[in-house]
Amino acid sequence: MEAAIKIDELVPEFKDEVLARIPDANFDLCLTCGTCTGGCAASELFDMDPRKLIRMLNLGMDEEVKKSKWMWVCSMCARCQSVCPMDIAIPKLVYNIRASVERSKRPKGILGSCDQHIKTGSAMGAKKDDFEFTVLDVAEEIRDEHPGFEDLQVSVDRVGANMVLNQNSREPVTEPEEMGPLWKILHTVGADWTYPSVMWAGENYCMFMADNEGWKYIMEEFTLHVDNTLKSPYVVNTE
Ligand code: SF4
Ligand code: SF4
């Protein structure tokens, strides 16, 4: 049996550390009402939920908070904060907990996906030439075999398009035909769009992993390409 935690010996240092970065996080205002927990899809996983997290943080259970596996199953969807009567910044707290873990010790799957994205432009490691080949090949198949879509326009890096769309890399890599339905909708409404070849993948595991540098690098490369090369006024994030 584990020894009981002595509350009066705890000091909430981690809470102060996070508050220095997000002063309006409102952790001290928690009413323990449980509204956040009621709508959280990750509640009860690993015997944890967002209300419990805030209690533990406020009590100074810093080590338990930091080492909980639950931090990695929260989707950072922000539903908890949007229903919280005190507007407590739970997703930002989760992000900060993740960032407090040494990079090499973060979950291998997310870490690998983040590294692949930085290196190749997609979390699945698909290179831009392969992406372009697959996209154009599937588009040709649709033009040939799907009546009504003989003049379907699908492009990569078409300069001056009104919108740049990103694309989850799972589709071109594992189920390319799944890209077709969205293209057909865009075609039907007459949208003027293109895919980018640089950082074309819509997922961003570096963000989920709380890797600020990786997240920033991916977004900078993407936006520079959209602004300077493609010169498109809009980006549509399909994720
Ligand atoms: S909804 Fe807000 S106030 Fe209520 S328990 Fe959750 S964090 Fe605390
Ligand atoms: S952000 Fe995390 S804690 Fe909040 S509702 Fe979503 S999964 Fe739950």
mmCIF file of N, CA, C and O in Angstrom, residues 68-163:
data_model
loop_
_atom_site.group_PDB
_atom_site.id
_atom_site.type_symbol
_atom_site.label_atom_id
_atom_site.label_comp_id
_atom_site.label_asym_id
_atom_site.label_seq_id
_atom_site.Cartn_x
_atom_site.Cartn_y
_atom_site.Cartn_z
ATOM 1 N N SER A 68 1.403 11.819 -14.267
ATOM 2 C CA SER A 68 0.172 11.114 -14.648
ATOM 3 C C SER A 68 0.121 10.869 -16.166
ATOM 4 O O SER A 68 0.326 11.779 -16.970
ATOM 5 N N LYS A 69 -0.190 9.633 -16.536
ATOM 6 C CA LYS A 69 -0.296 9.309 -17.967
ATOM 7 C C LYS A 69 -1.509 9.998 -18.587
ATOM 8 O O LYS A 69 -1.610 10.125 -19.807
ATOM 9 N N TRP A 70 -2.426 10.422 -17.771
ATOM 10 C CA TRP A 70 -3.649 11.056 -18.275
ATOM 11 C C TRP A 70 -3.347 12.305 -19.126
ATOM 12 O O TRP A 70 -4.080 12.626 -20.051
ATOM 13 N N MET A 71 -2.240 12.975 -18.777
ATOM 14 C CA MET A 71 -1.910 14.206 -19.515
ATOM 15 C C MET A 71 -1.802 13.946 -21.008
ATOM 16 O O MET A 71 -1.964 14.836 -21.820
ATOM 17 N N TRP A 72 -1.510 12.699 -21.369
ATOM 18 C CA TRP A 72 -1.290 12.393 -22.773
ATOM 19 C C TRP A 72 -2.539 11.871 -23.467
ATOM 20 O O TRP A 72 -2.524 11.616 -24.673
ATOM 21 N N VAL A 73 -3.633 11.684 -22.725
ATOM 22 C CA VAL A 73 -4.875 11.273 -23.395
ATOM 23 C C VAL A 73 -5.865 12.425 -23.520
ATOM 24 O O VAL A 73 -6.833 12.334 -24.264
ATOM 25 N N CYS A 74 -5.620 13.516 -22.791
ATOM 26 C CA CYS A 74 -6.452 14.717 -22.985
ATOM 27 C C CYS A 74 -6.252 15.190 -24.429
ATOM 28 O O CYS A 74 -5.135 15.264 -24.917
ATOM 29 N N SER A 75 -7.372 15.475 -25.118
ATOM 30 C CA SER A 75 -7.258 15.877 -26.525
ATOM 31 C C SER A 75 -7.071 17.383 -26.684
ATOM 32 O O SER A 75 -6.958 17.885 -27.786
ATOM 33 N N MET A 76 -7.071 18.108 -25.571
ATOM 34 C CA MET A 76 -6.992 19.580 -25.569
ATOM 35 C C MET A 76 -8.119 20.191 -26.398
ATOM 36 O O MET A 76 -7.937 21.199 -27.081
ATOM 37 N N CYS A 77 -9.285 19.543 -26.341
ATOM 38 C CA CYS A 77 -10.437 20.020 -27.112
ATOM 39 C C CYS A 77 -11.020 21.310 -26.549
ATOM 40 O O CYS A 77 -11.760 22.011 -27.224
ATOM 41 N N ALA A 78 -10.726 21.614 -25.274
ATOM 42 C CA ALA A 78 -11.173 22.843 -24.598
ATOM 43 C C ALA A 78 -12.651 22.840 -24.206
ATOM 44 O O ALA A 78 -13.170 23.870 -23.797
ATOM 45 N N ARG A 79 -13.295 21.693 -24.316
ATOM 46 C CA ARG A 79 -14.702 21.649 -23.889
ATOM 47 C C ARG A 79 -14.813 21.984 -22.392
ATOM 48 O O ARG A 79 -15.731 22.681 -21.967
ATOM 49 N N CYS A 80 -13.879 21.482 -21.609
ATOM 50 C CA CYS A 80 -13.914 21.730 -20.161
ATOM 51 C C CYS A 80 -13.906 23.224 -19.856
ATOM 52 O O CYS A 80 -14.716 23.710 -19.061
ATOM 53 N N GLN A 81 -13.023 23.944 -20.501
ATOM 54 C CA GLN A 81 -12.930 25.383 -20.222
ATOM 55 C C GLN A 81 -14.156 26.133 -20.722
ATOM 56 O O GLN A 81 -14.622 27.079 -20.101
ATOM 57 N N SER A 82 -14.696 25.684 -21.849
ATOM 58 C CA SER A 82 -15.840 26.422 -22.396
ATOM 59 C C SER A 82 -17.081 26.274 -21.513
ATOM 60 O O SER A 82 -17.942 27.135 -21.521
ATOM 61 N N VAL A 83 -17.168 25.204 -20.704
ATOM 62 C CA VAL A 83 -18.334 25.060 -19.813
ATOM 63 C C VAL A 83 -18.012 25.458 -18.371
ATOM 64 O O VAL A 83 -18.906 25.521 -17.531
ATOM 65 N N CYS A 84 -16.773 25.739 -18.094
ATOM 66 C CA CYS A 84 -16.366 26.052 -16.718
ATOM 67 C C CYS A 84 -16.892 27.434 -16.312
ATOM 68 O O CYS A 84 -16.598 28.427 -16.978
ATOM 69 N N PRO A 85 -17.633 27.541 -15.210
ATOM 70 C CA PRO A 85 -18.161 28.850 -14.805
ATOM 71 C C PRO A 85 -17.061 29.841 -14.430
ATOM 72 O O PRO A 85 -17.287 31.052 -14.432
ATOM 73 N N MET A 86 -15.866 29.343 -14.131
ATOM 74 C CA MET A 86 -14.772 30.229 -13.729
ATOM 75 C C MET A 86 -13.711 30.359 -14.821
ATOM 76 O O MET A 86 -12.655 30.929 -14.595
ATOM 77 N N ASP A 87 -14.001 29.829 -15.989
ATOM 78 C CA ASP A 87 -13.105 29.959 -17.138
ATOM 79 C C ASP A 87 -11.672 29.514 -16.815
ATOM 80 O O ASP A 87 -10.705 30.207 -17.133
ATOM 81 N N ILE A 88 -11.567 28.370 -16.211
ATOM 82 C CA ILE A 88 -10.237 27.877 -15.813
ATOM 83 C C ILE A 88 -9.529 27.229 -17.012
ATOM 84 O O ILE A 88 -10.109 26.421 -17.741
ATOM 85 N N ALA A 89 -8.277 27.610 -17.181
ATOM 86 C CA ALA A 89 -7.534 27.236 -18.411
ATOM 87 C C ALA A 89 -6.963 25.820 -18.331
ATOM 88 O O ALA A 89 -5.742 25.623 -18.316
ATOM 89 N N ILE A 90 -7.824 24.837 -18.343
ATOM 90 C CA ILE A 90 -7.372 23.444 -18.219
ATOM 91 C C ILE A 90 -6.527 22.994 -19.421
ATOM 92 O O ILE A 90 -5.458 22.407 -19.234
ATOM 93 N N PRO A 91 -6.950 23.253 -20.672
ATOM 94 C CA PRO A 91 -6.096 22.801 -21.793
ATOM 95 C C PRO A 91 -4.693 23.422 -21.763
ATOM 96 O O PRO A 91 -3.708 22.739 -22.053
ATOM 97 N N LYS A 92 -4.599 24.689 -21.370
ATOM 98 C CA LYS A 92 -3.269 25.312 -21.313
ATOM 99 C C LYS A 92 -2.449 24.691 -20.186
ATOM 100 O O LYS A 92 -1.226 24.579 -20.287
ATOM 101 N N LEU A 93 -3.125 24.304 -19.121
ATOM 102 C CA LEU A 93 -2.420 23.614 -18.038
ATOM 103 C C LEU A 93 -1.870 22.289 -18.550
ATOM 104 O O LEU A 93 -0.700 21.956 -18.313
ATOM 105 N N VAL A 94 -2.712 21.537 -19.251
ATOM 106 C CA VAL A 94 -2.264 20.246 -19.794
ATOM 107 C C VAL A 94 -1.055 20.469 -20.711
ATOM 108 O O VAL A 94 -0.066 19.734 -20.655
ATOM 109 N N TYR A 95 -1.139 21.495 -21.541
ATOM 110 C CA TYR A 95 -0.023 21.791 -22.450
ATOM 111 C C TYR A 95 1.263 22.044 -21.648
ATOM 112 O O TYR A 95 2.332 21.540 -21.981
ATOM 113 N N ASN A 96 1.136 22.811 -20.586
ATOM 114 C CA ASN A 96 2.316 23.126 -19.772
ATOM 115 C C ASN A 96 2.860 21.905 -19.041
ATOM 116 O O ASN A 96 4.065 21.783 -18.843
ATOM 117 N N ILE A 97 1.958 21.014 -18.644
ATOM 118 C CA ILE A 97 2.438 19.775 -18.004
ATOM 119 C C ILE A 97 3.233 18.965 -19.025
ATOM 120 O O ILE A 97 4.323 18.465 -18.740
ATOM 121 N N ARG A 98 2.711 18.858 -20.229
ATOM 122 C CA ARG A 98 3.433 18.116 -21.272
ATOM 123 C C ARG A 98 4.802 18.750 -21.542
ATOM 124 O O ARG A 98 5.790 18.050 -21.692
ATOM 125 N N ALA A 99 4.797 20.080 -21.603
ATOM 126 C CA ALA A 99 6.053 20.779 -21.898
ATOM 127 C C ALA A 99 7.072 20.597 -20.775
ATOM 128 O O ALA A 99 8.271 20.759 -20.999
ATOM 129 N N SER A 100 6.598 20.254 -19.570
ATOM 130 C CA SER A 100 7.525 20.093 -18.439
ATOM 131 C C SER A 100 8.260 18.746 -18.493
ATOM 132 O O SER A 100 9.214 18.538 -17.762
ATOM 133 N N VAL A 101 7.788 17.844 -19.360
ATOM 134 C CA VAL A 101 8.431 16.532 -19.476
ATOM 135 C C VAL A 101 9.587 16.637 -20.484
ATOM 136 O O VAL A 101 9.444 17.267 -21.535
ATOM 137 N N GLU A 102 10.703 16.071 -20.133
ATOM 138 C CA GLU A 102 11.868 16.088 -21.035
ATOM 139 C C GLU A 102 11.439 15.563 -22.416
ATOM 140 O O GLU A 102 10.730 14.549 -22.487
ATOM 141 N N ARG A 103 11.862 16.222 -23.483
ATOM 142 C CA ARG A 103 11.351 15.895 -24.817
ATOM 143 C C ARG A 103 11.509 14.405 -25.154
ATOM 144 O O ARG A 103 10.596 13.766 -25.656
ATOM 145 N N SER A 104 12.663 13.853 -24.876
ATOM 146 C CA SER A 104 12.904 12.455 -25.255
ATOM 147 C C SER A 104 12.054 11.477 -24.448
ATOM 148 O O SER A 104 11.951 10.303 -24.799
ATOM 149 N N LYS A 105 11.437 11.965 -23.370
ATOM 150 C CA LYS A 105 10.617 11.069 -22.534
ATOM 151 C C LYS A 105 9.128 11.210 -22.822
ATOM 152 O O LYS A 105 8.294 10.609 -22.158
ATOM 153 N N ARG A 106 8.780 12.021 -23.812
ATOM 154 C CA ARG A 106 7.359 12.137 -24.170
ATOM 155 C C ARG A 106 6.958 10.899 -24.982
ATOM 156 O O ARG A 106 7.832 10.207 -25.525
ATOM 157 N N PRO A 107 5.638 10.590 -25.074
ATOM 158 C CA PRO A 107 5.231 9.334 -25.716
ATOM 159 C C PRO A 107 5.843 9.152 -27.111
ATOM 160 O O PRO A 107 5.792 10.068 -27.947
ATOM 161 N N LYS A 108 6.371 7.943 -27.334
ATOM 162 C CA LYS A 108 7.138 7.687 -28.567
ATOM 163 C C LYS A 108 6.336 7.936 -29.847
ATOM 164 O O LYS A 108 6.847 8.470 -30.825
ATOM 165 N N GLY A 109 5.062 7.545 -29.849
ATOM 166 C CA GLY A 109 4.242 7.699 -31.059
ATOM 167 C C GLY A 109 4.109 9.162 -31.461
ATOM 168 O O GLY A 109 4.307 9.522 -32.639
ATOM 169 N N ILE A 110 3.821 10.011 -30.480
ATOM 170 C CA ILE A 110 3.647 11.440 -30.778
ATOM 171 C C ILE A 110 4.993 12.067 -31.129
ATOM 172 O O ILE A 110 5.104 12.869 -32.059
ATOM 173 N N LEU A 111 6.005 11.662 -30.404
ATOM 174 C CA LEU A 111 7.350 12.194 -30.652
ATOM 175 C C LEU A 111 7.816 11.857 -32.078
ATOM 176 O O LEU A 111 8.306 12.727 -32.807
ATOM 177 N N GLY A 112 7.607 10.605 -32.465
ATOM 178 C CA GLY A 112 8.018 10.182 -33.818
ATOM 179 C C GLY A 112 7.257 10.933 -34.891
ATOM 180 O O GLY A 112 7.821 11.344 -35.909
ATOM 181 N N SER A 113 5.959 11.134 -34.663
ATOM 182 C CA SER A 113 5.141 11.844 -35.654
ATOM 183 C C SER A 113 5.581 13.297 -35.778
ATOM 184 O O SER A 113 5.627 13.856 -36.881
ATOM 185 N N CYS A 114 5.897 13.904 -34.653
ATOM 186 C CA CYS A 114 6.365 15.308 -34.666
ATOM 187 C C CYS A 114 7.690 15.403 -35.434
ATOM 188 O O CYS A 114 7.852 16.259 -36.314
ATOM 189 N N ASP A 115 8.605 14.494 -35.144
ATOM 190 C CA ASP A 115 9.910 14.530 -35.818
ATOM 191 C C ASP A 115 9.767 14.302 -37.327
ATOM 192 O O ASP A 115 10.429 14.957 -38.141
ATOM 193 N N GLN A 116 8.886 13.376 -37.700
ATOM 194 C CA GLN A 116 8.667 13.121 -39.128
ATOM 195 C C GLN A 116 8.114 14.352 -39.829
ATOM 196 O O GLN A 116 8.482 14.669 -40.955
ATOM 197 N N HIS A 117 7.211 15.036 -39.147
ATOM 198 C CA HIS A 117 6.598 16.217 -39.746
ATOM 199 C C HIS A 117 7.656 17.310 -39.994
ATOM 200 O O HIS A 117 7.693 17.931 -41.063
ATOM 201 N N ILE A 118 8.520 17.500 -39.010
ATOM 202 C CA ILE A 118 9.576 18.510 -39.160
ATOM 203 C C ILE A 118 10.489 18.135 -40.332
ATOM 204 O O ILE A 118 10.879 18.980 -41.132
ATOM 205 N N LYS A 119 10.776 16.841 -40.424
ATOM 206 C CA LYS A 119 11.732 16.375 -41.439
ATOM 207 C C LYS A 119 11.133 16.317 -42.850
ATOM 208 O O LYS A 119 11.764 16.704 -43.826
ATOM 209 N N THR A 120 9.885 15.846 -42.952
ATOM 210 C CA THR A 120 9.350 15.563 -44.300
ATOM 211 C C THR A 120 8.143 16.414 -44.701
ATOM 212 O O THR A 120 7.775 16.438 -45.869
ATOM 213 N N GLY A 121 7.497 17.045 -43.715
ATOM 214 C CA GLY A 121 6.291 17.818 -44.049
ATOM 215 C C GLY A 121 5.007 17.103 -43.710
ATOM 216 O O GLY A 121 3.919 17.649 -43.871
ATOM 217 N N SER A 122 5.108 15.850 -43.218
ATOM 218 C CA SER A 122 3.893 15.141 -42.786
ATOM 219 C C SER A 122 4.246 14.163 -41.674
ATOM 220 O O SER A 122 5.348 13.604 -41.651
ATOM 221 N N ALA A 123 3.294 13.970 -40.764
ATOM 222 C CA ALA A 123 3.555 13.115 -39.603
ATOM 223 C C ALA A 123 3.805 11.668 -39.993
ATOM 224 O O ALA A 123 4.429 10.915 -39.256
ATOM 225 N N MET A 124 3.317 11.256 -41.159
ATOM 226 C CA MET A 124 3.511 9.872 -41.574
ATOM 227 C C MET A 124 4.778 9.707 -42.414
ATOM 228 O O MET A 124 5.054 8.621 -42.934
ATOM 229 N N GLY A 125 5.509 10.776 -42.569
ATOM 230 C CA GLY A 125 6.776 10.682 -43.293
ATOM 231 C C GLY A 125 6.630 10.632 -44.804
ATOM 232 O O GLY A 125 7.566 10.254 -45.505
ATOM 233 N N ALA A 126 5.443 11.014 -45.319
ATOM 234 C CA ALA A 126 5.250 11.008 -46.775
ATOM 235 C C ALA A 126 5.895 12.261 -47.365
ATOM 236 O O ALA A 126 5.622 13.374 -46.926
ATOM 237 N N LYS A 127 6.732 12.077 -48.359
ATOM 238 C CA LYS A 127 7.432 13.229 -48.941
ATOM 239 C C LYS A 127 6.526 13.963 -49.921
ATOM 240 O O LYS A 127 5.548 13.397 -50.440
ATOM 241 N N LYS A 128 6.892 15.216 -50.213
ATOM 242 C CA LYS A 128 5.987 16.036 -51.028
ATOM 243 C C LYS A 128 5.821 15.498 -52.454
ATOM 244 O O LYS A 128 4.738 15.600 -53.026
ATOM 245 N N ASP A 129 6.854 14.885 -53.003
ATOM 246 C CA ASP A 129 6.720 14.338 -54.363
ATOM 247 C C ASP A 129 5.712 13.194 -54.388
ATOM 248 O O ASP A 129 4.911 13.065 -55.314
ATOM 249 N N ASP A 130 5.772 12.353 -53.351
ATOM 250 C CA ASP A 130 4.828 11.232 -53.265
ATOM 251 C C ASP A 130 3.405 11.753 -53.060
ATOM 252 O O ASP A 130 2.443 11.210 -53.618
ATOM 253 N N PHE A 131 3.291 12.792 -52.248
ATOM 254 C CA PHE A 131 1.978 13.381 -52.008
ATOM 255 C C PHE A 131 1.396 13.911 -53.316
ATOM 256 O O PHE A 131 0.254 13.612 -53.689
ATOM 257 N N GLU A 132 2.203 14.666 -54.038
ATOM 258 C CA GLU A 132 1.719 15.254 -55.293
ATOM 259 C C GLU A 132 1.355 14.154 -56.298
ATOM 260 O O GLU A 132 0.306 14.226 -56.945
ATOM 261 N N PHE A 133 2.187 13.144 -56.397
ATOM 262 C CA PHE A 133 1.910 12.056 -57.345
ATOM 263 C C PHE A 133 0.572 11.391 -57.000
ATOM 264 O O PHE A 133 -0.281 11.171 -57.876
ATOM 265 N N THR A 134 0.357 11.085 -55.717
ATOM 266 C CA THR A 134 -0.865 10.396 -55.298
ATOM 267 C C THR A 134 -2.091 11.255 -55.563
ATOM 268 O O THR A 134 -3.108 10.790 -56.090
ATOM 269 N N VAL A 135 -1.998 12.524 -55.212
ATOM 270 C CA VAL A 135 -3.133 13.439 -55.392
ATOM 271 C C VAL A 135 -3.522 13.533 -56.865
ATOM 272 O O VAL A 135 -4.700 13.388 -57.231
ATOM 273 N N LEU A 136 -2.533 13.746 -57.712
ATOM 274 C CA LEU A 136 -2.841 13.915 -59.134
ATOM 275 C C LEU A 136 -3.333 12.611 -59.757
ATOM 276 O O LEU A 136 -4.213 12.606 -60.625
ATOM 277 N N ASP A 137 -2.811 11.497 -59.273
ATOM 278 C CA ASP A 137 -3.223 10.192 -59.789
ATOM 279 C C ASP A 137 -4.687 9.893 -59.415
ATOM 280 O O ASP A 137 -5.480 9.462 -60.259
ATOM 281 N N VAL A 138 -5.047 10.150 -58.166
ATOM 282 C CA VAL A 138 -6.428 9.896 -57.731
ATOM 283 C C VAL A 138 -7.386 10.841 -58.461
ATOM 284 O O VAL A 138 -8.479 10.439 -58.888
ATOM 285 N N ALA A 139 -6.966 12.077 -58.653
ATOM 286 C CA ALA A 139 -7.828 13.047 -59.354
ATOM 287 C C ALA A 139 -8.095 12.581 -60.787
ATOM 288 O O ALA A 139 -9.228 12.672 -61.292
ATOM 289 N N GLU A 140 -7.064 12.056 -61.427
ATOM 290 C CA GLU A 140 -7.229 11.578 -62.797
ATOM 291 C C GLU A 140 -8.206 10.400 -62.844
ATOM 292 O O GLU A 140 -9.056 10.302 -63.736
ATOM 293 N N GLU A 141 -8.096 9.537 -61.858
ATOM 294 C CA GLU A 141 -8.992 8.379 -61.773
ATOM 295 C C GLU A 141 -10.444 8.843 -61.619
ATOM 296 O O GLU A 141 -11.349 8.302 -62.256
ATOM 297 N N ILE A 142 -10.646 9.855 -60.807
ATOM 298 C CA ILE A 142 -12.016 10.366 -60.607
ATOM 299 C C ILE A 142 -12.532 10.982 -61.906
ATOM 300 O O ILE A 142 -13.676 10.745 -62.315
ATOM 301 N N ARG A 143 -11.688 11.749 -62.579
ATOM 302 C CA ARG A 143 -12.113 12.373 -63.853
ATOM 303 C C ARG A 143 -12.508 11.297 -64.869
ATOM 304 O O ARG A 143 -13.486 11.435 -65.596
ATOM 305 N N ASP A 144 -11.749 10.187 -64.856
ATOM 306 C CA ASP A 144 -11.997 9.114 -65.834
ATOM 307 C C ASP A 144 -13.214 8.261 -65.496
ATOM 308 O O ASP A 144 -13.916 7.785 -66.381
ATOM 309 N N GLU A 145 -13.445 8.068 -64.202
ATOM 310 C CA GLU A 145 -14.432 7.051 -63.818
ATOM 311 C C GLU A 145 -15.677 7.557 -63.112
ATOM 312 O O GLU A 145 -16.592 6.787 -62.855
ATOM 313 N N HIS A 146 -15.723 8.839 -62.750
ATOM 314 C CA HIS A 146 -16.879 9.336 -62.001
ATOM 315 C C HIS A 146 -17.646 10.344 -62.860
ATOM 316 O O HIS A 146 -17.213 11.496 -63.001
ATOM 317 N N PRO A 147 -18.777 9.913 -63.423
ATOM 318 C CA PRO A 147 -19.546 10.819 -64.289
ATOM 319 C C PRO A 147 -19.920 12.114 -63.557
ATOM 320 O O PRO A 147 -20.280 12.083 -62.377
ATOM 321 N N GLY A 148 -19.798 13.207 -64.256
ATOM 322 C CA GLY A 148 -20.126 14.506 -63.658
ATOM 323 C C GLY A 148 -18.900 15.225 -63.121
ATOM 324 O O GLY A 148 -18.965 16.391 -62.743
ATOM 325 N N PHE A 149 -17.758 14.502 -63.055
ATOM 326 C CA PHE A 149 -16.549 15.134 -62.515
ATOM 327 C C PHE A 149 -15.413 15.085 -63.538
ATOM 328 O O PHE A 149 -14.242 15.056 -63.171
ATOM 329 N N GLU A 150 -15.783 15.093 -64.822
ATOM 330 C CA GLU A 150 -14.778 14.997 -65.883
ATOM 331 C C GLU A 150 -13.821 16.193 -65.865
ATOM 332 O O GLU A 150 -12.678 16.093 -66.323
ATOM 333 N N ASP A 151 -14.290 17.335 -65.350
ATOM 334 C CA ASP A 151 -13.390 18.501 -65.331
ATOM 335 C C ASP A 151 -12.976 18.887 -63.898
ATOM 336 O O ASP A 151 -12.704 20.050 -63.602
ATOM 337 N N LEU A 152 -12.933 17.889 -63.028
ATOM 338 C CA LEU A 152 -12.484 18.118 -61.647
ATOM 339 C C LEU A 152 -11.070 18.726 -61.641
ATOM 340 O O LEU A 152 -10.169 18.206 -62.288
ATOM 341 N N GLN A 153 -10.907 19.813 -60.906
ATOM 342 C CA GLN A 153 -9.594 20.460 -60.827
ATOM 343 C C GLN A 153 -8.962 20.196 -59.465
ATOM 344 O O GLN A 153 -9.534 20.545 -58.434
ATOM 345 N N VAL A 154 -7.829 19.543 -59.468
ATOM 346 C CA VAL A 154 -7.084 19.304 -58.227
ATOM 347 C C VAL A 154 -5.624 19.661 -58.515
ATOM 348 O O VAL A 154 -5.073 19.210 -59.521
ATOM 349 N N SER A 155 -5.032 20.482 -57.654
ATOM 350 C CA SER A 155 -3.667 20.929 -57.945
ATOM 351 C C SER A 155 -2.828 20.986 -56.672
ATOM 352 O O SER A 155 -3.355 21.019 -55.559
ATOM 353 N N VAL A 156 -1.534 21.017 -56.888
ATOM 354 C CA VAL A 156 -0.591 21.235 -55.791
ATOM 355 C C VAL A 156 0.252 22.439 -56.198
ATOM 356 O O VAL A 156 0.757 22.507 -57.312
ATOM 357 N N ASP A 157 0.346 23.400 -55.295
ATOM 358 C CA ASP A 157 1.155 24.607 -55.536
ATOM 359 C C ASP A 157 0.681 25.449 -56.720
ATOM 360 O O ASP A 157 1.511 25.981 -57.487
ATOM 361 N N ARG A 158 -0.618 25.566 -56.908
ATOM 362 C CA ARG A 158 -1.096 26.455 -57.974
ATOM 363 C C ARG A 158 -1.071 27.888 -57.420
ATOM 364 O O ARG A 158 -1.781 28.224 -56.477
ATOM 365 N N VAL A 159 -0.246 28.712 -57.996
ATOM 366 C CA VAL A 159 -0.067 30.086 -57.507
ATOM 367 C C VAL A 159 -1.337 30.903 -57.738
ATOM 368 O O VAL A 159 -1.960 30.825 -58.802
ATOM 369 N N GLY A 160 -1.718 31.664 -56.703
ATOM 370 C CA GLY A 160 -2.848 32.591 -56.839
ATOM 371 C C GLY A 160 -4.207 31.988 -56.536
ATOM 372 O O GLY A 160 -5.222 32.673 -56.682
ATOM 373 N N ALA A 161 -4.270 30.727 -56.104
ATOM 374 C CA ALA A 161 -5.572 30.141 -55.753
ATOM 375 C C ALA A 161 -6.161 30.912 -54.571
ATOM 376 O O ALA A 161 -5.427 31.432 -53.721
ATOM 377 N N ASN A 162 -7.476 30.949 -54.512
ATOM 378 C CA ASN A 162 -8.121 31.708 -53.437
ATOM 379 C C ASN A 162 -7.902 31.065 -52.069
ATOM 380 O O ASN A 162 -7.790 31.748 -51.056
ATOM 381 N N MET A 163 -7.859 29.724 -52.039
ATOM 382 C CA MET A 163 -7.709 29.029 -50.756
ATOM 383 C C MET A 163 -6.614 27.974 -50.855
ATOM 384 O O MET A 163 -6.497 27.303 -51.876
#
